[in-house]
């Protein structure tokens, strides 16, 4: 076999050459955690915060990975919505949308309010204080219903400061005893005849009926007399006669 030139130049002492030290395992790879420039492994919380930052969510205030993951999941659901669905979501949370029509504008407001809805009462109070927003004495340690009402109030104050709305976000709230009278399909049946209207009210009612052509359904007449409503088949429109 041909002898290596380097070994021949060293007088055949190739076996006496020092061995190079083994290379260390790469700091990042399929079996090891990623290492940032600082040299310390990135924690799962920092990774989740990085994902939130890329998605446009403020996350420095949160130290709970599950909460950050929940925010990202909700934002991913918003990403699948169309413009009309995003508009309905803003209206559901009482976010003002007057004058905006682009999808990105709806998403921006939903991102901001999503962060506020995820904060604790104390964090919301701190955010209101930072923005110089006047607030009432918020309950931090009351019952769950009290804390939720306080959170809705504080989020509503933040929304009002940012977008000019005064109502707290959330689904519409109805009285505890059922729908308000304006939403009721039928007037409540008390079992007693309705009180007779005053002379002025009767005259106004007659004038209103005459303006409408004097037409009134049997159910309306029964409701005026205090009788329980009965089902009536639908009538044909006047122009069909």
Coordinates of C-alpha atoms in Angstrom, one line a residue:
X1 CA 0.0 0.0 0.0
X2 CA 1.2 3.5 -0.7
X3 CA 2.2 5.4 2.4
X4 CA 0.6 8.7 3.3
X5 CA 2.9 11.6 2.4
X6 CA 2.3 13.2 5.8
X7 CA 3.2 10.0 7.6
X8 CA 6.3 9.5 5.5
X9 CA 7.5 13.0 6.2
X10 CA 7.1 12.4 9.9
X11 CA 9.2 9.3 9.7
X12 CA 6.3 6.8 9.9
X13 CA 5.2 8.0 13.4
X14 CA 1.6 8.2 12.4
X15 CA 0.5 6.1 15.3
X16 CA 2.0 8.7 17.7
X17 CA -0.2 11.6 16.4
X18 CA -2.6 13.0 19.0
X19 CA -6.2 12.2 18.5
X20 CA -8.6 15.2 17.9
X21 CA -11.2 15.6 20.7
X22 CA -14.7 14.5 19.8
X23 CA -17.0 17.2 18.5
X24 CA -19.8 18.1 20.9
X25 CA -23.4 17.4 20.0
X26 CA -25.0 20.3 18.1
X27 CA -27.0 22.6 20.5
X28 CA -30.1 22.3 18.3
X29 CA -31.4 19.3 16.6
X30 CA -34.2 16.7 16.5
X31 CA -33.3 15.4 20.0
X32 CA -32.3 18.6 21.8
X33 CA -34.0 21.8 22.7
X34 CA -33.4 24.9 20.7
X35 CA -30.9 27.4 22.1
X36 CA -31.1 31.1 21.5
X37 CA -28.2 33.4 21.1
X38 CA -28.0 33.9 24.9
X39 CA -27.0 30.3 25.4
X40 CA -29.9 29.2 27.6
X41 CA -32.7 26.9 26.3
X42 CA -36.0 28.6 25.4
X43 CA -38.8 27.7 27.9
X44 CA -42.2 26.6 26.6
X45 CA -43.7 29.8 28.0
X46 CA -41.3 31.9 25.9
X47 CA -42.0 29.8 22.9
X48 CA -45.8 30.4 23.4
X49 CA -45.2 34.1 23.9
X50 CA -43.2 34.2 20.6
X51 CA -46.1 32.6 18.8
X52 CA -48.5 35.1 20.3
X53 CA -46.3 38.0 19.2
X54 CA -46.2 36.6 15.6
X55 CA -50.0 36.5 15.7
X56 CA -50.3 40.1 16.9
X57 CA -51.3 39.3 20.5
X58 CA -49.8 41.1 23.4
X59 CA -48.7 38.3 25.8
X60 CA -46.0 39.8 28.2
X61 CA -48.6 40.2 30.9
X62 CA -49.5 36.5 31.0
X63 CA -47.4 33.7 32.6
X64 CA -49.9 30.9 31.9
X65 CA -49.2 28.7 28.9
X66 CA -52.7 27.3 28.8
X67 CA -54.2 30.7 28.7
X68 CA -51.9 31.8 25.9
X69 CA -52.8 28.6 24.0
X70 CA -56.5 29.4 24.4
X71 CA -56.0 32.9 23.0
X72 CA -54.2 31.5 20.0
X73 CA -56.9 28.9 19.4
X74 CA -59.6 31.6 19.5
X75 CA -57.6 33.8 17.1
X76 CA -57.2 30.9 14.7
X77 CA -60.9 30.5 14.8
X78 CA -61.3 34.2 13.9
X79 CA -58.9 33.7 11.0
X80 CA -61.4 31.3 9.4
X81 CA -64.3 33.8 9.7
X82 CA -65.4 35.9 6.8
X83 CA -66.1 39.6 6.9
X84 CA -69.7 39.3 7.9
X85 CA -68.9 36.7 10.6
X86 CA -66.2 39.0 12.1
X87 CA -68.7 41.9 12.0
X88 CA -71.2 39.8 13.9
X89 CA -68.5 38.8 16.5
X90 CA -67.7 42.4 17.1
X91 CA -71.3 43.2 17.6
X92 CA -71.7 40.3 20.0
X93 CA -68.9 41.7 22.2
X94 CA -70.2 45.2 21.9
X95 CA -67.2 46.4 19.9
X96 CA -68.0 49.5 17.9
X97 CA -67.5 49.1 14.2
X98 CA -68.9 52.3 12.7
X99 CA -66.8 53.4 9.8
X100 CA -64.8 50.2 9.3
X101 CA -65.3 47.8 6.5
X102 CA -62.0 45.9 6.0
X103 CA -61.4 42.5 7.4
X104 CA -58.1 43.5 8.9
X105 CA -59.8 46.3 10.9
X106 CA -62.3 43.8 12.4
X107 CA -59.4 41.4 13.3
X108 CA -57.4 44.2 14.9
X109 CA -60.2 45.1 17.3
X110 CA -61.0 41.5 18.1
X111 CA -57.3 40.9 18.9
X112 CA -57.2 43.8 21.4
X113 CA -60.5 42.9 23.1
X114 CA -59.5 39.2 23.2
X115 CA -56.4 40.2 25.2
X116 CA -58.5 42.3 27.6
X117 CA -61.1 39.5 28.0
X118 CA -58.3 37.2 29.1
X119 CA -56.9 39.4 31.8
X120 CA -57.7 39.1 35.5
X121 CA -59.5 41.9 37.3
X122 CA -56.3 43.2 38.9
X123 CA -54.6 43.3 35.5
X124 CA -57.6 45.1 34.0
X125 CA -57.5 47.7 36.9
X126 CA -53.8 48.2 36.2
X127 CA -54.5 48.7 32.5
X128 CA -57.2 51.2 33.3
X129 CA -54.9 53.1 35.7
X130 CA -52.2 53.2 33.0
X131 CA -54.6 54.7 30.6
X132 CA -56.0 57.2 33.2
X133 CA -59.5 55.7 32.9
X134 CA -61.8 56.4 35.8
X135 CA -63.2 53.2 37.4
X136 CA -65.3 52.2 40.3
X137 CA -64.0 50.0 43.2
X138 CA -63.6 46.8 41.3
X139 CA -64.2 43.5 43.2
X140 CA -61.2 41.2 43.0
X141 CA -62.2 38.6 45.6
X142 CA -66.0 38.5 45.4
X143 CA -68.1 35.7 44.0
X144 CA -67.7 34.4 40.5
X145 CA -70.7 36.4 39.3
X146 CA -69.3 39.6 40.9
X147 CA -65.9 39.2 39.4
X148 CA -67.4 38.5 36.0
X149 CA -69.5 41.6 36.2
X150 CA -66.5 43.6 37.3
X151 CA -64.4 42.2 34.4
X152 CA -67.2 43.1 31.9
X153 CA -67.3 46.6 33.3
X154 CA -63.6 47.2 33.1
X155 CA -63.4 45.7 29.6
X156 CA -66.2 48.0 28.6
X157 CA -64.3 51.0 30.0
X158 CA -61.3 50.0 28.0
X159 CA -63.3 49.6 24.9
X160 CA -64.9 53.0 25.4
X161 CA -61.5 54.6 25.8
X162 CA -60.1 52.9 22.7
X163 CA -63.1 52.9 20.3
X164 CA -65.7 55.2 21.9
X165 CA -68.3 52.7 23.1
X166 CA -69.8 52.7 26.6
X167 CA -71.6 49.3 26.9
X168 CA -69.7 46.4 28.4
X169 CA -68.9 43.6 25.9
X170 CA -70.7 40.3 26.2
X171 CA -74.0 38.6 25.2
X172 CA -77.2 40.6 25.9
X173 CA -78.5 40.3 29.4
X174 CA -82.2 39.7 30.1
X175 CA -84.0 40.2 33.4
X176 CA -84.0 37.2 35.7
X177 CA -87.8 36.7 35.4
X178 CA -87.8 36.3 31.6
X179 CA -87.8 38.4 28.5
X180 CA -88.7 42.1 28.8
X181 CA -92.2 43.1 27.9
X182 CA -91.0 44.5 24.5
X183 CA -89.6 41.1 23.6
X184 CA -92.5 39.0 24.7
X185 CA -94.6 37.2 22.1
X186 CA -97.8 37.5 24.1
X187 CA -98.7 39.7 27.1
X188 CA -98.6 37.8 30.4
X189 CA -102.0 36.2 31.2
X190 CA -103.1 37.2 34.7
X191 CA -106.5 35.6 34.7
X192 CA -108.2 39.0 35.2
X193 CA -109.8 41.3 32.7
X194 CA -107.6 44.1 31.6
X195 CA -108.2 47.5 33.2
X196 CA -110.3 49.9 31.1
X197 CA -108.3 52.5 29.3
X198 CA -108.6 56.2 30.2
X199 CA -110.7 58.4 27.9
X200 CA -107.6 60.0 26.4
X201 CA -106.0 56.6 25.8
X202 CA -109.1 55.2 24.2
X203 CA -109.3 58.2 21.8
X204 CA -105.6 57.8 20.8
X205 CA -106.0 54.1 20.3
X206 CA -109.1 54.6 18.1
X207 CA -107.2 57.2 16.1
X208 CA -104.2 54.8 15.6
X209 CA -106.6 52.0 14.5
X210 CA -108.2 54.3 12.0
X211 CA -104.8 55.2 10.6
X212 CA -104.0 51.5 10.1
X213 CA -107.2 51.0 8.3
X214 CA -109.1 49.9 11.4
X215 CA -107.8 46.3 11.1
X216 CA -106.9 44.4 14.3
X217 CA -106.5 40.7 14.8
X218 CA -108.6 38.6 17.1
X219 CA -105.6 37.9 19.3
X220 CA -105.0 41.6 19.8
X221 CA -108.6 42.1 20.7
X222 CA -108.4 39.2 23.2
X223 CA -105.3 40.6 24.7
X224 CA -107.0 43.9 25.2
X225 CA -109.9 42.2 26.9
X226 CA -107.5 40.2 29.1
X227 CA -108.4 36.9 27.6
X228 CA -105.8 34.2 26.9
X229 CA -104.6 34.3 23.3
X230 CA -105.8 31.7 20.8
X231 CA -104.1 30.5 17.6
X232 CA -105.5 31.9 14.4
X233 CA -104.6 30.8 10.9
X234 CA -102.6 33.4 8.9
X235 CA -104.6 35.8 6.8
X236 CA -104.0 36.7 3.2
X237 CA -102.4 40.1 2.6
X238 CA -104.8 42.9 1.6
X239 CA -103.5 43.1 -1.9
X240 CA -104.2 39.4 -2.5
X241 CA -108.0 39.9 -2.1

